[in-house]
Coordinates of C-alpha atoms in Angstrom, one line a residue:
M1 CA 69.6 20.5 24.8
T2 CA 69.8 22.7 27.8
D3 CA 72.6 25.3 28.5
A4 CA 74.6 23.9 31.4
R5 CA 76.5 27.2 31.8
P6 CA 75.9 29.2 34.9
R7 CA 73.4 32.1 34.6
V8 CA 75.0 35.4 35.8
A9 CA 73.1 38.6 36.4
L10 CA 75.5 41.6 36.3
V11 CA 73.7 44.5 37.9
N12 CA 74.3 48.3 38.0
P13 CA 71.8 49.8 40.6
P14 CA 69.9 52.9 39.5
F15 CA 71.8 56.0 40.5
S16 CA 70.8 59.2 38.6
E17 CA 68.0 60.4 40.7
L18 CA 69.7 59.3 43.9
V19 CA 73.1 60.9 43.1
Y20 CA 72.0 63.9 41.0
G21 CA 68.6 64.7 42.4
A22 CA 66.9 67.5 40.6
E23 CA 70.0 67.8 38.3
H24 CA 69.6 64.3 36.8
S25 CA 68.2 65.6 33.5
L26 CA 71.4 67.7 33.1
K27 CA 73.8 64.8 33.6
S28 CA 75.1 61.9 31.5
I29 CA 73.7 58.5 31.9
T30 CA 76.0 56.1 30.2
P31 CA 76.6 52.3 30.0
C32 CA 78.3 50.7 33.0
L33 CA 81.3 49.7 30.8
G34 CA 82.9 47.6 33.6
L35 CA 79.9 45.2 33.6
F36 CA 79.8 45.0 29.8
Y37 CA 83.5 44.2 29.7
L38 CA 83.0 41.5 32.3
Q39 CA 80.1 40.1 30.3
A40 CA 82.3 40.0 27.1
Y41 CA 85.2 38.4 28.9
C42 CA 83.1 35.6 30.4
C43 CA 80.3 35.0 27.9
D44 CA 81.9 31.8 26.5
L45 CA 81.7 30.2 30.0
A46 CA 78.5 31.7 31.3
D47 CA 75.1 33.1 30.3
C48 CA 75.8 36.7 31.4
R49 CA 73.1 39.4 31.3
V50 CA 73.7 43.0 32.2
F51 CA 70.8 44.8 34.1
E52 CA 71.0 48.5 34.0
G53 CA 69.0 49.8 37.0
E54 CA 68.4 53.2 35.2
F55 CA 66.0 51.5 32.8
F56 CA 63.6 50.2 35.4
R57 CA 61.0 52.5 36.9
T58 CA 61.4 51.1 40.4
M59 CA 63.8 48.9 42.4
E60 CA 60.9 46.4 42.6
E61 CA 60.8 46.1 38.8
L62 CA 64.5 45.6 38.7
I63 CA 64.4 42.9 41.3
Q64 CA 61.5 41.2 39.5
A65 CA 63.4 41.2 36.2
I66 CA 66.4 39.7 37.9
D67 CA 64.2 37.1 39.6
E68 CA 62.6 36.1 36.4
Y69 CA 66.0 35.6 34.9
A70 CA 66.8 33.3 37.9
P71 CA 70.6 33.7 38.0
D72 CA 72.9 31.3 39.7
I73 CA 75.3 34.2 40.4
L74 CA 74.3 37.7 41.2
G75 CA 77.1 40.2 40.5
V76 CA 76.6 43.8 41.7
T77 CA 78.8 46.8 41.0
T78 CA 79.1 49.0 44.1
N79 CA 79.7 52.7 44.3
T80 CA 79.6 54.8 47.5
S81 CA 76.2 56.4 47.2
T82 CA 74.4 53.4 45.8
Y83 CA 75.6 50.8 48.3
P84 CA 72.2 50.7 50.2
L85 CA 70.6 49.7 46.8
C86 CA 73.3 47.0 46.3
K87 CA 72.5 45.6 49.7
Q88 CA 68.8 45.6 48.8
L89 CA 69.5 43.6 45.6
A90 CA 71.5 41.1 47.6
E91 CA 68.8 40.6 50.2
A92 CA 66.1 40.1 47.6
S93 CA 68.1 37.8 45.3
R94 CA 67.6 34.0 45.4
A95 CA 70.9 33.4 43.6
R96 CA 73.1 30.7 45.1
L97 CA 76.1 33.1 45.1
K98 CA 76.1 36.8 45.6
V99 CA 79.2 38.8 44.7
A100 CA 80.2 42.4 44.8
G101 CA 82.8 44.4 42.9
G102 CA 83.6 48.0 42.1
P103 CA 85.2 50.7 44.2
Y104 CA 83.0 50.8 47.3
S105 CA 83.3 47.1 48.1
S106 CA 87.0 47.1 47.2
Y107 CA 87.6 49.4 50.2
R108 CA 84.8 48.3 52.5
I109 CA 85.4 44.6 52.3
Q110 CA 84.3 43.6 55.8
E111 CA 81.0 45.6 55.5
S112 CA 80.4 44.2 52.0
L113 CA 80.9 40.6 53.2
Q114 CA 78.0 41.0 55.6
D115 CA 75.8 41.3 52.5
F116 CA 77.7 39.3 49.8
D117 CA 79.4 36.0 49.7
L118 CA 82.4 37.3 47.8
V119 CA 84.1 40.6 47.0
F120 CA 86.2 41.2 44.0
V121 CA 89.0 43.7 44.8
G122 CA 90.1 45.9 41.8
D123 CA 89.5 44.9 38.2
A124 CA 87.5 41.7 38.2
E125 CA 87.9 40.2 34.8
I126 CA 90.5 37.5 35.7
G127 CA 88.9 36.5 39.0
F128 CA 85.4 36.5 37.7
R129 CA 86.3 34.2 34.8
Q130 CA 87.9 31.8 37.3
L131 CA 84.7 31.9 39.4
V132 CA 82.4 31.0 36.5
S133 CA 85.0 28.3 35.4
G134 CA 84.4 26.6 38.7
V135 CA 87.6 27.4 40.5
A136 CA 87.4 27.1 44.3
I137 CA 86.9 30.4 46.0
P138 CA 90.3 30.3 48.0
D139 CA 92.1 29.8 44.6
I140 CA 90.4 32.7 42.8
A141 CA 92.7 35.7 42.4
G142 CA 91.8 39.1 43.8
V143 CA 88.9 38.2 46.0
A144 CA 87.9 38.5 49.7
Y145 CA 85.6 36.1 51.5
N146 CA 84.7 34.8 55.0
D147 CA 86.2 31.5 55.9
R148 CA 84.2 28.9 57.9
G149 CA 85.3 30.5 61.1
G150 CA 83.9 33.9 60.0
N151 CA 87.4 35.4 59.4
V152 CA 88.0 37.6 56.4
R153 CA 90.4 36.1 53.9
Q154 CA 91.9 37.9 50.9
T155 CA 93.7 36.2 48.0
S156 CA 96.6 37.6 46.1
P157 CA 95.7 40.3 43.6
A158 CA 94.9 39.2 40.1
Q159 CA 97.5 40.1 37.5
L160 CA 96.0 42.9 35.4
P161 CA 95.6 41.7 31.8
P162 CA 96.7 43.8 28.8
L163 CA 93.6 45.7 27.7
D164 CA 93.9 44.3 24.2
D165 CA 93.2 40.9 25.7
L166 CA 89.7 42.0 26.7
P167 CA 87.0 41.4 24.0
H168 CA 85.0 44.4 22.9
P169 CA 81.9 44.9 24.9
N170 CA 78.5 44.0 23.4
H171 CA 77.4 47.2 21.8
S172 CA 74.1 45.7 20.6
A173 CA 73.0 45.8 24.3
M174 CA 74.1 49.4 24.6
Q175 CA 72.9 51.0 21.3
I176 CA 69.3 51.0 22.4
G177 CA 68.6 54.7 22.5
L178 CA 68.0 54.9 26.3
Y179 CA 71.3 56.4 27.5
Q180 CA 71.6 60.1 28.0
A181 CA 74.3 62.7 27.1
S182 CA 74.6 65.7 29.3
P183 CA 74.5 69.1 27.6
H184 CA 78.3 69.5 27.6
R185 CA 78.7 66.0 25.9
Q186 CA 75.8 66.3 23.5
L187 CA 76.7 65.5 19.9
E188 CA 75.0 63.9 16.9
A189 CA 73.1 60.7 17.7
P190 CA 73.5 57.8 17.8
F191 CA 76.4 58.1 20.2
A192 CA 78.6 55.4 21.8
T193 CA 80.6 55.2 25.0
M194 CA 84.2 54.0 25.0
V195 CA 87.5 54.0 26.9
T196 CA 90.9 53.6 25.4
T197 CA 92.8 53.5 28.7
R198 CA 92.3 52.7 32.3
G199 CA 93.7 54.5 35.4
C200 CA 95.8 57.7 35.5
G201 CA 98.1 57.5 38.6
F202 CA 98.1 61.2 39.5
Q203 CA 97.7 62.3 43.1
C204 CA 94.2 63.9 43.2
T205 CA 92.7 63.3 46.7
F206 CA 89.1 62.8 45.5
C207 CA 89.8 60.3 42.7
L208 CA 89.8 56.5 42.8
S209 CA 91.9 56.4 39.6
A210 CA 94.7 58.2 41.4
A211 CA 97.8 56.5 43.0
G212 CA 96.6 54.6 46.0
G213 CA 93.2 54.0 44.5
M214 CA 91.8 51.2 42.4
N215 CA 94.7 49.0 41.1
N216 CA 96.9 51.8 42.6
G217 CA 95.9 54.0 39.7
R218 CA 98.0 52.0 37.3
Y219 CA 97.7 53.6 33.8
R220 CA 97.1 51.1 30.9
E221 CA 96.5 51.7 27.3
R222 CA 94.7 49.8 24.5
S223 CA 96.6 49.7 21.2
I224 CA 95.5 52.0 18.4
E225 CA 94.5 48.9 16.3
N226 CA 92.3 47.6 19.1
V227 CA 90.5 50.9 19.5
C228 CA 90.0 51.1 15.7
G229 CA 88.5 47.6 15.7
E230 CA 85.8 48.7 18.1
L231 CA 85.2 51.9 16.1
E232 CA 84.7 49.7 12.9
I233 CA 81.9 47.8 14.7
L234 CA 80.3 51.0 16.0
T235 CA 80.3 52.9 12.7
Q236 CA 79.7 50.0 10.3
H237 CA 77.1 48.0 12.3
F238 CA 75.4 50.6 14.4
G239 CA 75.8 53.8 12.4
V240 CA 77.3 55.6 15.3
K241 CA 77.9 59.3 14.6
S242 CA 79.6 60.4 17.8
V243 CA 81.6 58.9 20.7
Q244 CA 82.0 59.9 24.4
F245 CA 85.5 58.8 25.4
W246 CA 85.6 58.3 29.2
D247 CA 89.3 57.9 29.7
D248 CA 90.5 59.7 32.8
T249 CA 93.2 61.4 30.7
F250 CA 92.6 60.9 27.0
T251 CA 95.8 62.8 26.0
M252 CA 98.1 61.2 28.6
R253 CA 101.0 60.5 26.2
K254 CA 101.6 63.0 23.4
E255 CA 103.0 60.5 21.0
R256 CA 100.1 58.1 21.4
T257 CA 97.6 61.0 21.2
Q258 CA 99.1 61.9 17.8
A259 CA 98.8 58.4 16.5
L260 CA 95.3 57.9 17.9
C261 CA 94.0 61.2 16.4
A262 CA 95.5 60.2 13.0
A263 CA 93.5 56.9 13.2
L264 CA 90.3 58.6 14.3
K265 CA 90.3 60.8 11.3
R266 CA 89.3 57.8 9.2
Y267 CA 85.9 57.4 10.8
D268 CA 84.2 60.7 10.2
I269 CA 82.9 60.9 13.7
H270 CA 82.8 63.6 16.3
Y271 CA 83.8 63.0 19.9
V272 CA 84.3 64.4 23.3
C273 CA 87.0 63.5 25.9
N274 CA 88.4 64.2 29.3
T275 CA 92.0 65.3 30.0
R276 CA 94.1 67.5 32.3
T277 CA 95.1 71.0 31.5
D278 CA 98.8 70.1 31.7
K279 CA 98.2 67.4 29.0
I280 CA 97.2 69.7 26.2
D281 CA 99.1 72.2 24.0
E282 CA 98.7 73.7 20.6
D283 CA 99.8 70.5 18.8
V284 CA 97.4 68.3 20.8
A285 CA 94.5 70.7 20.4
R286 CA 95.1 70.8 16.6
W287 CA 95.2 66.9 16.4
L288 CA 92.1 66.7 18.5
F289 CA 90.0 69.1 16.4
D290 CA 91.3 67.7 13.1
S291 CA 90.3 64.2 14.1
G292 CA 86.8 65.1 15.1
C293 CA 87.0 66.2 18.7
R294 CA 84.5 68.9 19.5
G295 CA 84.6 69.0 23.3
V296 CA 87.2 68.7 26.1
F297 CA 86.4 68.3 29.8
F298 CA 88.9 69.6 32.3
G299 CA 88.9 69.0 36.1
V300 CA 90.0 72.4 37.4
E301 CA 88.7 71.8 40.9
S302 CA 89.5 75.1 42.6
G303 CA 90.4 78.7 41.9
D304 CA 92.3 78.9 45.2
E305 CA 95.8 77.6 44.6
E306 CA 96.4 76.9 48.3
I307 CA 93.4 74.6 48.3
L308 CA 94.4 73.2 45.0
D309 CA 97.9 72.2 46.4
S310 CA 97.0 71.2 50.0
N311 CA 93.5 69.7 49.7
I312 CA 93.2 68.6 46.0
R313 CA 96.9 67.8 45.1
K314 CA 96.1 68.4 41.4
G315 CA 99.6 69.3 40.5
V316 CA 98.6 72.1 38.1
R317 CA 98.9 75.8 38.6
N318 CA 96.0 78.1 37.5
E319 CA 98.2 79.8 34.9
R320 CA 98.4 76.5 33.1
V321 CA 94.6 76.2 33.3
R322 CA 94.2 79.6 31.7
S323 CA 96.5 78.6 28.9
A324 CA 94.7 75.3 28.2
I325 CA 91.3 76.9 27.9
A326 CA 92.7 79.7 25.7
I327 CA 94.3 77.0 23.4
C328 CA 91.1 75.1 23.1
K329 CA 89.2 78.2 22.2
E330 CA 91.8 79.1 19.6
F331 CA 91.4 75.7 17.9
G332 CA 87.6 75.6 18.1
L333 CA 87.2 73.0 20.9
Q334 CA 84.3 73.4 23.2
T335 CA 85.4 73.4 26.8
T336 CA 83.9 72.3 30.1
T337 CA 85.5 73.2 33.4
S338 CA 84.7 71.3 36.6
F339 CA 85.0 72.6 40.1
I340 CA 84.7 71.0 43.6
F341 CA 83.4 72.8 46.6
G342 CA 83.7 71.4 50.1
S343 CA 87.3 70.2 50.4
I344 CA 88.4 69.9 54.1
D345 CA 89.8 73.4 54.3
D346 CA 87.5 75.2 51.9
T347 CA 86.1 78.5 53.1
V348 CA 83.6 81.1 51.9
E349 CA 86.6 83.0 50.5
S350 CA 88.1 80.0 48.6
I351 CA 84.8 79.1 47.1
R352 CA 84.2 82.7 46.0
E353 CA 87.7 82.4 44.4
S354 CA 86.6 79.3 42.5
I355 CA 83.4 81.0 41.2
A356 CA 85.4 84.0 40.1
F357 CA 88.0 81.8 38.4
S358 CA 85.2 79.9 36.5
L359 CA 83.8 83.2 35.2
E360 CA 87.3 84.4 34.2
L361 CA 87.9 81.2 32.2
D362 CA 84.5 81.5 30.5
A363 CA 84.4 77.9 29.3
D364 CA 81.4 76.8 27.2
F365 CA 80.1 74.7 30.2
V366 CA 80.8 74.4 33.8
L367 CA 80.2 71.8 36.5
F368 CA 80.1 72.6 40.2
N369 CA 80.3 69.6 42.5
I370 CA 80.5 68.9 46.2
Y371 CA 83.4 66.9 47.5
T372 CA 82.6 63.2 48.0
A373 CA 85.2 61.5 50.2
H374 CA 85.1 58.0 48.7
P375 CA 86.6 55.2 50.7
G376 CA 90.0 54.4 49.1
T377 CA 90.9 58.1 48.3
A378 CA 93.5 60.3 50.0
G379 CA 90.7 62.7 51.0
Y380 CA 88.8 60.1 52.8
A381 CA 91.9 58.9 54.6
R382 CA 92.8 62.4 55.8
A383 CA 89.2 63.1 56.9
R384 CA 89.3 59.9 59.0
R385 CA 92.7 60.6 60.3
E386 CA 91.7 64.1 61.5
G387 CA 88.4 62.9 63.0
I388 CA 86.3 64.9 60.6
I389 CA 84.3 61.8 59.8
G390 CA 84.1 58.6 61.8
D391 CA 82.5 55.2 61.2
Y392 CA 79.3 55.6 59.3
A393 CA 76.9 53.6 57.1
V394 CA 75.9 55.0 53.8
D395 CA 72.5 56.5 54.4
I396 CA 70.6 58.1 51.5
A397 CA 67.8 59.3 53.8
Q398 CA 70.1 61.0 56.3
Y399 CA 72.6 62.5 53.8
C400 CA 70.4 64.0 51.1
G401 CA 71.9 65.5 48.0
E402 CA 75.5 65.6 47.0
P403 CA 77.5 63.8 48.3
A404 CA 74.6 61.4 48.4
G405 CA 74.5 59.0 51.3
V406 CA 77.6 60.2 53.0
P407 CA 78.7 63.1 55.2
T408 CA 80.6 66.1 53.9
I409 CA 84.1 66.7 55.1
C410 CA 84.4 70.5 55.0
K411 CA 85.4 71.9 58.4
N412 CA 84.2 75.4 57.7
L413 CA 80.9 75.1 55.9
T414 CA 77.8 73.1 56.5
R415 CA 76.2 70.8 53.9
E416 CA 73.4 73.3 53.4
E417 CA 75.8 76.2 52.9
L418 CA 77.8 74.2 50.3
H419 CA 74.6 73.4 48.4
L420 CA 73.6 77.1 48.4
F421 CA 77.0 78.0 47.1
K422 CA 76.6 75.5 44.3
A423 CA 73.2 76.8 43.3
E424 CA 74.5 80.4 43.4
A425 CA 77.5 79.5 41.3
Y426 CA 75.4 77.8 38.5
I427 CA 72.9 80.7 38.4
Q428 CA 75.7 83.3 38.3
Y429 CA 77.7 81.4 35.7
Y430 CA 74.9 80.7 33.2
S431 CA 73.3 84.1 33.6
H432 CA 76.7 85.5 32.7
K433 CA 77.0 83.1 29.6
D434 CA 73.5 83.3 28.0
P435 CA 70.5 83.2 30.3
L436 CA 68.1 82.4 27.5
A437 CA 70.1 79.5 26.0
H438 CA 70.7 78.1 29.5
S439 CA 67.3 78.8 31.0
E440 CA 66.7 75.2 32.0
I441 CA 69.9 75.0 34.0
I442 CA 69.3 78.4 35.6
N443 CA 65.7 77.5 36.6
T444 CA 66.8 74.2 38.0
Y445 CA 69.2 75.9 40.4
K446 CA 66.9 78.8 41.2
E447 CA 64.3 76.2 42.4
E448 CA 67.1 74.4 44.3
Q449 CA 68.1 77.7 45.9
L450 CA 64.5 78.4 47.0
R451 CA 64.2 75.0 48.5
L452 CA 67.5 75.2 50.4
S453 CA 66.8 78.7 51.7
A454 CA 63.4 77.6 53.0
N455 CA 65.0 74.7 54.8
V456 CA 67.9 76.7 56.2
F457 CA 65.8 79.6 57.5
A458 CA 62.7 77.6 58.5

């Protein structure tokens, strides 16, 4: 008896070498949870298979594997820098219906509809289930499409389901030993990847989880019981020893954090998480450590408070950052601080301030990033409004290195200067920490510094 259900290929294009370049060995490569949730939500109605582009040596191999699967529907998750690869997948596919979802297509609908038949705007679970159920496209919630006259039509947004209504993703397809933990998230293997919330709703100008971004940044929680149900599967069936929690703000609500930490203590796992410096205090730090947390990631963004207020809109003062790092150190929590160079008004002086502030904080690990103005963010909107960037197509050959495929928005520094600052910052920071222990990181950026200097002064 044949399976009459539609065959669906859910594809995450390869990204690490494209986005991270020479840094890709130092970065996390984790499951595309959005696709795995989509698969779990629709697997009773469709034969859904997730294709992780990272696990194929070339795009040609990925395309061949999808072709051999012969899907009826091709679903591709789109991000800013990978959009040219998404387009390549659509062009190569023989699927009868090609659909896009994710942040890039949600904000570049007209462009995406030149390459795809349908665009899911925001969280796609409800609309995608309607699609595979056979609902007519004009009646599917939260999609955009071209009508017969070539006009873009957009349906009413899908109602966001309670997160507990979503089945747990298929961890047997994730626990295959191929994903990668970055040094600051490295814990005992095997590790798993989870989220216990979606969204955050703050104001950060670079973030698609902020107010105005995906689903207007609406913050939603899974129940403690639901989270524990997934942890039971991971620890009992897969022997998972550690977890990377990828919530934007793991400690958003103090009362929930206390209850979640009390529950986590039962599983004898270690974990790492992300939060804000204004969402941690001595109580929270104690709960985190006692429940197995060993590392906390903080987005600090800038050491220059004027840039922090006017360009980043973080809503946190640097004195609060100092306090958060000190509290973590007091309770034995490893810390990672992350900074962004290349905001619209960043200068040599403000970047120097950020480097100096990173050294003062002396976290266990640091990340230095270059501002990516993602469509849908406040930073992108301001850059367009002020004419700093105009219409452009994502071009991974023209715009090499971070921000991959798109122009920088900094008015005062060139792309090359920002990359030189980034390399200098890493070398300075890890030489200050422990040059022998961090020799791989230091050598990576020394090579980058030499390459950039040769290009700049050629």
